[in-house]
């Protein structure tokens, strides 16, 4: 299946998730991640502020911050590349492009992600064999992930059924090293 049709199919199954399922999925993913020593030890975490039916991250971001990590969140640039700014609690976010909440803090530049010890990204699907990630089509995370060093864990958050085989890959498509669904945390490469 091509990217466009796969995105359509995945978005339509996401649309059928109830608010309760979204909440349950988010709390399972949050608990599993927070149980991992490599998550607990990460001093600087790049994450995202979820919207709509994306795997929800608000509780995860809050918990990481409470735990003492510095959390940076994306600020979408005009060219769809990602700038980054520090999360400093729930009152420090304001709507940016497309209504996504972004930190109001100083922008740290597109290279800020290079300093993260852990990178948590959204995805519509991840290939369980290759780690190839399918996003929503802006190429934002392909650019951001290309800046992440080889030893940094990169984790895609997924709903059940989104870790699949046969995700289409173009040369610019970045892979992730881990995928997590409410059922399983999987090491991919
Ligand atoms: N490193 C890059 N520099 C500039 N453009 C890029 C880069 N990587 C990808 N793109 C462009 O982004 C567009 C969308 O790419 P793609 O379909 O892979 O998006 P995606 O992976 O689903 O989105 P995202 O990365 O935002 O989740 C493509 O036209 C591609 O050429
Ligand atoms: Mg891509």
PDB file of C-alpha atoms and ligand atoms in Angstrom:
ATOM      1  CA  UNK A   1       0.000   0.000   0.000  1.00  0.00           C
ATOM      2  CA  UNK A   2       1.298   3.520  -0.740  1.00  0.00           C
ATOM      3  CA  UNK A   3       1.840   6.107   1.997  1.00  0.00           C
ATOM      4  CA  UNK A   4      -1.290   8.073   1.184  1.00  0.00           C
ATOM      5  CA  UNK A   5      -3.639   5.092   1.408  1.00  0.00           C
ATOM      6  CA  UNK A   6      -1.908   3.678   4.451  1.00  0.00           C
ATOM      7  CA  UNK A   7      -2.222   7.051   6.231  1.00  0.00           C
ATOM      8  CA  UNK A   8      -5.902   7.204   5.292  1.00  0.00           C
ATOM      9  CA  UNK A   9      -6.554   3.731   6.647  1.00  0.00           C
ATOM     10  CA  UNK A  10      -4.645   4.365   9.876  1.00  0.00           C
ATOM     11  CA  UNK A  11      -6.303   7.744  10.461  1.00  0.00           C
ATOM     12  CA  UNK A  12      -9.738   6.217  10.007  1.00  0.00           C
ATOM     13  CA  UNK A  13      -9.055   3.498  12.580  1.00  0.00           C
ATOM     14  CA  UNK A  14      -7.711   6.139  14.939  1.00  0.00           C
ATOM     15  CA  UNK A  15     -10.953   8.072  14.491  1.00  0.00           C
ATOM     16  CA  UNK A  16     -12.865   5.143  15.976  1.00  0.00           C
ATOM     17  CA  UNK A  17     -10.900   5.164  19.254  1.00  0.00           C
ATOM     18  CA  UNK A  18     -13.024   6.342  22.158  1.00  0.00           C
ATOM     19  CA  UNK A  19     -11.760   8.962  24.603  1.00  0.00           C
ATOM     20  CA  UNK A  20     -11.585   6.178  27.178  1.00  0.00           C
ATOM     21  CA  UNK A  21      -9.415   3.982  24.908  1.00  0.00           C
ATOM     22  CA  UNK A  22      -7.142   6.944  24.226  1.00  0.00           C
ATOM     23  CA  UNK A  23      -6.770   7.483  27.976  1.00  0.00           C
ATOM     24  CA  UNK A  24      -6.153   3.799  28.730  1.00  0.00           C
ATOM     25  CA  UNK A  25      -3.623   3.504  25.888  1.00  0.00           C
ATOM     26  CA  UNK A  26      -1.787   6.590  27.132  1.00  0.00           C
ATOM     27  CA  UNK A  27      -1.536   5.407  30.713  1.00  0.00           C
ATOM     28  CA  UNK A  28      -0.198   1.964  29.731  1.00  0.00           C
ATOM     29  CA  UNK A  29       2.418   3.496  27.457  1.00  0.00           C
ATOM     30  CA  UNK A  30       3.365   6.041  30.109  1.00  0.00           C
ATOM     31  CA  UNK A  31       3.767   3.410  32.829  1.00  0.00           C
ATOM     32  CA  UNK A  32       5.850   1.091  30.655  1.00  0.00           C
ATOM     33  CA  UNK A  33       8.145   3.889  29.528  1.00  0.00           C
ATOM     34  CA  UNK A  34       8.608   5.283  33.030  1.00  0.00           C
ATOM     35  CA  UNK A  35       9.602   1.779  34.210  1.00  0.00           C
ATOM     36  CA  UNK A  36      12.615   1.675  31.862  1.00  0.00           C
ATOM     37  CA  UNK A  37      15.972   2.629  33.424  1.00  0.00           C
ATOM     38  CA  UNK A  38      17.080   4.272  30.165  1.00  0.00           C
ATOM     39  CA  UNK A  39      14.007   6.498  30.354  1.00  0.00           C
ATOM     40  CA  UNK A  40      14.507   7.285  34.041  1.00  0.00           C
ATOM     41  CA  UNK A  41      18.158   8.185  33.451  1.00  0.00           C
ATOM     42  CA  UNK A  42      17.609  10.532  30.516  1.00  0.00           C
ATOM     43  CA  UNK A  43      18.335  14.083  31.625  1.00  0.00           C
ATOM     44  CA  UNK A  44      17.137  15.731  28.407  1.00  0.00           C
ATOM     45  CA  UNK A  45      14.149  14.233  26.632  1.00  0.00           C
ATOM     46  CA  UNK A  46      12.732  15.370  23.289  1.00  0.00           C
ATOM     47  CA  UNK A  47       9.023  14.543  23.179  1.00  0.00           C
ATOM     48  CA  UNK A  48       5.896  15.918  21.456  1.00  0.00           C
ATOM     49  CA  UNK A  49       2.672  17.441  22.695  1.00  0.00           C
ATOM     50  CA  UNK A  50      -0.051  15.204  21.277  1.00  0.00           C
ATOM     51  CA  UNK A  51      -3.227  16.422  19.667  1.00  0.00           C
ATOM     52  CA  UNK A  52      -6.387  14.728  18.434  1.00  0.00           C
ATOM     53  CA  UNK A  53      -6.100  10.953  18.203  1.00  0.00           C
ATOM     54  CA  UNK A  54      -2.296  10.817  18.395  1.00  0.00           C
ATOM     55  CA  UNK A  55      -0.980   8.621  21.210  1.00  0.00           C
ATOM     56  CA  UNK A  56      -1.461  10.998  24.107  1.00  0.00           C
ATOM     57  CA  UNK A  57       1.680  12.403  25.760  1.00  0.00           C
ATOM     58  CA  UNK A  58       0.455  15.072  28.166  1.00  0.00           C
ATOM     59  CA  UNK A  59       0.730  12.861  31.247  1.00  0.00           C
ATOM     60  CA  UNK A  60       4.060  11.445  30.073  1.00  0.00           C
ATOM     61  CA  UNK A  61       5.561  14.895  29.520  1.00  0.00           C
ATOM     62  CA  UNK A  62       4.317  16.020  32.932  1.00  0.00           C
ATOM     63  CA  UNK A  63       5.704  12.908  34.651  1.00  0.00           C
ATOM     64  CA  UNK A  64       9.126  13.224  32.978  1.00  0.00           C
ATOM     65  CA  UNK A  65       9.282  16.889  34.001  1.00  0.00           C
ATOM     66  CA  UNK A  66       8.190  16.096  37.584  1.00  0.00           C
ATOM     67  CA  UNK A  67      10.842  13.396  37.693  1.00  0.00           C
ATOM     68  CA  UNK A  68      13.456  16.082  36.965  1.00  0.00           C
ATOM     69  CA  UNK A  69      14.132  15.639  33.259  1.00  0.00           C
ATOM     70  CA  UNK A  70      14.389  18.628  30.966  1.00  0.00           C
ATOM     71  CA  UNK A  71      11.752  18.077  28.282  1.00  0.00           C
ATOM     72  CA  UNK A  72      11.947  19.833  24.932  1.00  0.00           C
ATOM     73  CA  UNK A  73       8.920  20.004  22.648  1.00  0.00           C
ATOM     74  CA  UNK A  74       8.725  20.848  18.948  1.00  0.00           C
ATOM     75  CA  UNK A  75       7.868  24.237  17.537  1.00  0.00           C
ATOM     76  CA  UNK A  76       6.795  23.810  13.906  1.00  0.00           C
ATOM     77  CA  UNK A  77       8.631  26.124  11.535  1.00  0.00           C
ATOM     78  CA  UNK A  78       7.320  27.671   8.289  1.00  0.00           C
ATOM     79  CA  UNK A  79       9.224  25.085   6.229  1.00  0.00           C
ATOM     80  CA  UNK A  80       7.886  22.191   8.383  1.00  0.00           C
ATOM     81  CA  UNK A  81      11.237  21.658  10.075  1.00  0.00           C
ATOM     82  CA  UNK A  82      11.151  21.424  13.872  1.00  0.00           C
ATOM     83  CA  UNK A  83      12.556  23.992  16.261  1.00  0.00           C
ATOM     84  CA  UNK A  84      12.577  23.076  19.964  1.00  0.00           C
ATOM     85  CA  UNK A  85      11.688  24.807  23.224  1.00  0.00           C
ATOM     86  CA  UNK A  86      11.732  23.728  26.853  1.00  0.00           C
ATOM     87  CA  UNK A  87       8.518  22.608  28.571  1.00  0.00           C
ATOM     88  CA  UNK A  88       8.197  24.266  31.959  1.00  0.00           C
ATOM     89  CA  UNK A  89       4.866  22.991  33.227  1.00  0.00           C
ATOM     90  CA  UNK A  90       1.320  22.892  31.866  1.00  0.00           C
ATOM     91  CA  UNK A  91       0.869  26.672  31.968  1.00  0.00           C
ATOM     92  CA  UNK A  92       3.745  27.372  29.601  1.00  0.00           C
ATOM     93  CA  UNK A  93       2.164  26.194  26.351  1.00  0.00           C
ATOM     94  CA  UNK A  94       0.335  28.192  23.697  1.00  0.00           C
ATOM     95  CA  UNK A  95      -1.224  27.198  20.367  1.00  0.00           C
ATOM     96  CA  UNK A  96       1.128  27.321  17.377  1.00  0.00           C
ATOM     97  CA  UNK A  97       0.576  26.419  13.711  1.00  0.00           C
ATOM     98  CA  UNK A  98      -2.347  24.031  13.141  1.00  0.00           C
ATOM     99  CA  UNK A  99      -3.364  24.605  16.774  1.00  0.00           C
ATOM    100  CA  UNK A 100      -0.661  22.351  18.222  1.00  0.00           C
ATOM    101  CA  UNK A 101       0.364  23.478  21.681  1.00  0.00           C
ATOM    102  CA  UNK A 102       3.964  24.656  21.822  1.00  0.00           C
ATOM    103  CA  UNK A 103       6.144  25.947  24.673  1.00  0.00           C
ATOM    104  CA  UNK A 104       6.303  29.735  24.910  1.00  0.00           C
ATOM    105  CA  UNK A 105       9.941  29.479  26.044  1.00  0.00           C
ATOM    106  CA  UNK A 106      12.920  30.683  23.955  1.00  0.00           C
ATOM    107  CA  UNK A 107      13.496  28.584  20.834  1.00  0.00           C
ATOM    108  CA  UNK A 108      16.613  26.499  21.064  1.00  0.00           C
ATOM    109  CA  UNK A 109      17.064  25.869  17.329  1.00  0.00           C
ATOM    110  CA  UNK A 110      16.635  22.824  15.104  1.00  0.00           C
ATOM    111  CA  UNK A 111      19.864  21.325  16.469  1.00  0.00           C
ATOM    112  CA  UNK A 112      18.599  21.200  20.067  1.00  0.00           C
ATOM    113  CA  UNK A 113      17.430  17.637  19.397  1.00  0.00           C
ATOM    114  CA  UNK A 114      21.090  16.622  18.994  1.00  0.00           C
ATOM    115  CA  UNK A 115      21.563  17.025  22.747  1.00  0.00           C
ATOM    116  CA  UNK A 116      18.633  14.792  23.786  1.00  0.00           C
ATOM    117  CA  UNK A 117      19.388  11.516  25.591  1.00  0.00           C
ATOM    118  CA  UNK A 118      15.990  10.136  24.610  1.00  0.00           C
ATOM    119  CA  UNK A 119      13.749  11.039  21.665  1.00  0.00           C
ATOM    120  CA  UNK A 120      10.025  10.231  21.691  1.00  0.00           C
ATOM    121  CA  UNK A 121       8.173  10.813  18.427  1.00  0.00           C
ATOM    122  CA  UNK A 122       4.676  10.399  17.013  1.00  0.00           C
ATOM    123  CA  UNK A 123       4.056   7.973  14.149  1.00  0.00           C
ATOM    124  CA  UNK A 124       1.060   6.584  12.318  1.00  0.00           C
ATOM    125  CA  UNK A 125       2.831   3.259  11.876  1.00  0.00           C
ATOM    126  CA  UNK A 126       6.227   1.636  12.267  1.00  0.00           C
ATOM    127  CA  UNK A 127       7.551  -1.355  10.341  1.00  0.00           C
ATOM    128  CA  UNK A 128       8.250  -4.128  12.823  1.00  0.00           C
ATOM    129  CA  UNK A 129      11.030  -5.579  10.642  1.00  0.00           C
ATOM    130  CA  UNK A 130      12.893  -2.450   9.557  1.00  0.00           C
ATOM    131  CA  UNK A 131      11.900   0.245  12.057  1.00  0.00           C
ATOM    132  CA  UNK A 132      10.810   2.522   9.194  1.00  0.00           C
ATOM    133  CA  UNK A 133       8.408   5.139  10.475  1.00  0.00           C
ATOM    134  CA  UNK A 134       5.393   6.603   8.721  1.00  0.00           C
ATOM    135  CA  UNK A 135       4.325  10.080   9.804  1.00  0.00           C
ATOM    136  CA  UNK A 136       1.571  12.429   8.762  1.00  0.00           C
ATOM    137  CA  UNK A 137       3.374  13.662   5.676  1.00  0.00           C
ATOM    138  CA  UNK A 138       5.213  16.854   6.570  1.00  0.00           C
ATOM    139  CA  UNK A 139       8.662  15.323   6.658  1.00  0.00           C
ATOM    140  CA  UNK A 140       9.237  17.161   9.954  1.00  0.00           C
ATOM    141  CA  UNK A 141      10.348  14.140  11.940  1.00  0.00           C
ATOM    142  CA  UNK A 142      12.444  12.815   9.062  1.00  0.00           C
ATOM    143  CA  UNK A 143      14.461  16.010   9.345  1.00  0.00           C
ATOM    144  CA  UNK A 144      14.544  15.975  13.158  1.00  0.00           C
ATOM    145  CA  UNK A 145      15.471  12.271  13.484  1.00  0.00           C
ATOM    146  CA  UNK A 146      18.275  12.657  10.933  1.00  0.00           C
ATOM    147  CA  UNK A 147      20.044  14.843  13.532  1.00  0.00           C
ATOM    148  CA  UNK A 148      19.903  12.250  16.314  1.00  0.00           C
ATOM    149  CA  UNK A 149      23.095  10.310  17.077  1.00  0.00           C
ATOM    150  CA  UNK A 150      23.353   6.542  16.598  1.00  0.00           C
ATOM    151  CA  UNK A 151      23.283   5.614  20.292  1.00  0.00           C
ATOM    152  CA  UNK A 152      20.271   7.624  21.361  1.00  0.00           C
ATOM    153  CA  UNK A 153      17.064   5.644  21.875  1.00  0.00           C
ATOM    154  CA  UNK A 154      14.350   6.889  19.531  1.00  0.00           C
ATOM    155  CA  UNK A 155      10.865   5.685  20.425  1.00  0.00           C
ATOM    156  CA  UNK A 156       7.691   5.927  18.356  1.00  0.00           C
ATOM    157  CA  UNK A 157       4.382   5.920  20.244  1.00  0.00           C
ATOM    158  CA  UNK A 158       1.672   3.836  18.587  1.00  0.00           C
ATOM    159  CA  UNK A 159      -1.852   2.594  19.121  1.00  0.00           C
ATOM    160  CA  UNK A 160      -2.489  -1.188  18.980  1.00  0.00           C
ATOM    161  CA  UNK A 161      -2.164  -2.582  15.455  1.00  0.00           C
ATOM    162  CA  UNK A 162       0.162   0.149  14.197  1.00  0.00           C
ATOM    163  CA  UNK A 163       3.380  -1.889  14.418  1.00  0.00           C
ATOM    164  CA  UNK A 164       3.065  -3.547  11.040  1.00  0.00           C
ATOM    165  CA  UNK A 165       4.982  -5.031   8.130  1.00  0.00           C
ATOM    166  CA  UNK A 166       5.482  -3.364   4.763  1.00  0.00           C
ATOM    167  CA  UNK A 167       5.581   0.336   5.659  1.00  0.00           C
ATOM    168  CA  UNK A 168       6.636   2.073   2.432  1.00  0.00           C
ATOM    169  CA  UNK A 169      10.087   3.652   2.676  1.00  0.00           C
ATOM    170  CA  UNK A 170      11.704   6.401   0.621  1.00  0.00           C
ATOM    171  CA  UNK A 171      15.414   7.206   0.985  1.00  0.00           C
ATOM    172  CA  UNK A 172      14.704  10.168   3.315  1.00  0.00           C
ATOM    173  CA  UNK A 173      12.523   8.133   5.679  1.00  0.00           C
ATOM    174  CA  UNK A 174      14.061   7.743   9.108  1.00  0.00           C
ATOM    175  CA  UNK A 175      13.803   4.653  11.255  1.00  0.00           C
ATOM    176  CA  UNK A 176      13.143   4.443  14.965  1.00  0.00           C
ATOM    177  CA  UNK A 177      14.969   2.110  17.346  1.00  0.00           C
ATOM    178  CA  UNK A 178      11.965   1.357  19.547  1.00  0.00           C
ATOM    179  CA  UNK A 179       8.215   1.262  19.147  1.00  0.00           C
ATOM    180  CA  UNK A 180       5.716   1.171  21.968  1.00  0.00           C
ATOM    181  CA  UNK A 181       2.050   0.239  21.869  1.00  0.00           C
ATOM    182  CA  UNK A 182      -0.149  -0.240  24.964  1.00  0.00           C
ATOM    183  CA  UNK A 183       0.673  -3.973  24.616  1.00  0.00           C
ATOM    184  CA  UNK A 184       4.402  -4.079  23.936  1.00  0.00           C
ATOM    185  CA  UNK A 185       7.665  -2.184  23.956  1.00  0.00           C
ATOM    186  CA  UNK A 186       9.707  -3.459  21.005  1.00  0.00           C
ATOM    187  CA  UNK A 187      13.388  -2.992  20.231  1.00  0.00           C
ATOM    188  CA  UNK A 188      13.686  -2.641  16.463  1.00  0.00           C
ATOM    189  CA  UNK A 189      17.333  -2.105  15.591  1.00  0.00           C
TER     190      UNK A 189
HETATM  191  N1  LIG B   1      15.652  15.885   5.308  1.00  0.00           N
HETATM  192  C1  LIG B   1      14.688  16.459   4.582  1.00  0.00           C
HETATM  193  N2  LIG B   1      14.836  17.698   4.084  1.00  0.00           N
HETATM  194  C2  LIG B   1      13.865  18.272   3.373  1.00  0.00           C
HETATM  195  N3  LIG B   1      12.698  17.695   3.080  1.00  0.00           N
HETATM  196  C3  LIG B   1      12.475  16.478   3.556  1.00  0.00           C
HETATM  197  C4  LIG B   1      13.460  15.783   4.339  1.00  0.00           C
HETATM  198  N4  LIG B   1      12.967  14.580   4.686  1.00  0.00           N
HETATM  199  C5  LIG B   1      11.743  14.525   4.136  1.00  0.00           C
HETATM  200  N5  LIG B   1      11.459  15.648   3.456  1.00  0.00           N
HETATM  201  C6  LIG B   1      10.242  15.911   2.675  1.00  0.00           C
HETATM  202  O1  LIG B   1       9.088  15.802   3.464  1.00  0.00           O
HETATM  203  C7  LIG B   1       8.004  15.339   2.645  1.00  0.00           C
HETATM  204  C8  LIG B   1       7.144  14.360   3.390  1.00  0.00           C
HETATM  205  O2  LIG B   1       7.904  13.198   3.730  1.00  0.00           O
HETATM  206  P1  LIG B   1       7.166  11.897   4.263  1.00  0.00           P
HETATM  207  O3  LIG B   1       6.039  11.530   3.380  1.00  0.00           O
HETATM  208  O4  LIG B   1       8.204  10.862   4.528  1.00  0.00           O
HETATM  209  O5  LIG B   1       6.563  12.461   5.621  1.00  0.00           O
HETATM  210  P2  LIG B   1       6.365  11.735   7.016  1.00  0.00           P
HETATM  211  O6  LIG B   1       7.547  10.940   7.404  1.00  0.00           O
HETATM  212  O7  LIG B   1       5.077  10.999   6.965  1.00  0.00           O
HETATM  213  O8  LIG B   1       6.199  13.016   7.945  1.00  0.00           O
HETATM  214  P3  LIG B   1       6.848  13.401   9.347  1.00  0.00           P
HETATM  215  O9  LIG B   1       8.333  13.176   9.266  1.00  0.00           O
HETATM  216  O10 LIG B   1       6.497  14.845   9.546  1.00  0.00           O
HETATM  217  O11 LIG B   1       6.205  12.540  10.359  1.00  0.00           O
HETATM  218  C9  LIG B   1       8.624  14.713   1.428  1.00  0.00           C
HETATM  219  O12 LIG B   1       8.232  15.486   0.302  1.00  0.00           O
HETATM  220  C10 LIG B   1      10.103  14.809   1.640  1.00  0.00           C
HETATM  221  O13 LIG B   1      10.796  15.137   0.464  1.00  0.00           O
HETATM  222 MG1  LIG B   2       8.857   9.989   6.320  1.00  0.00          MG
END
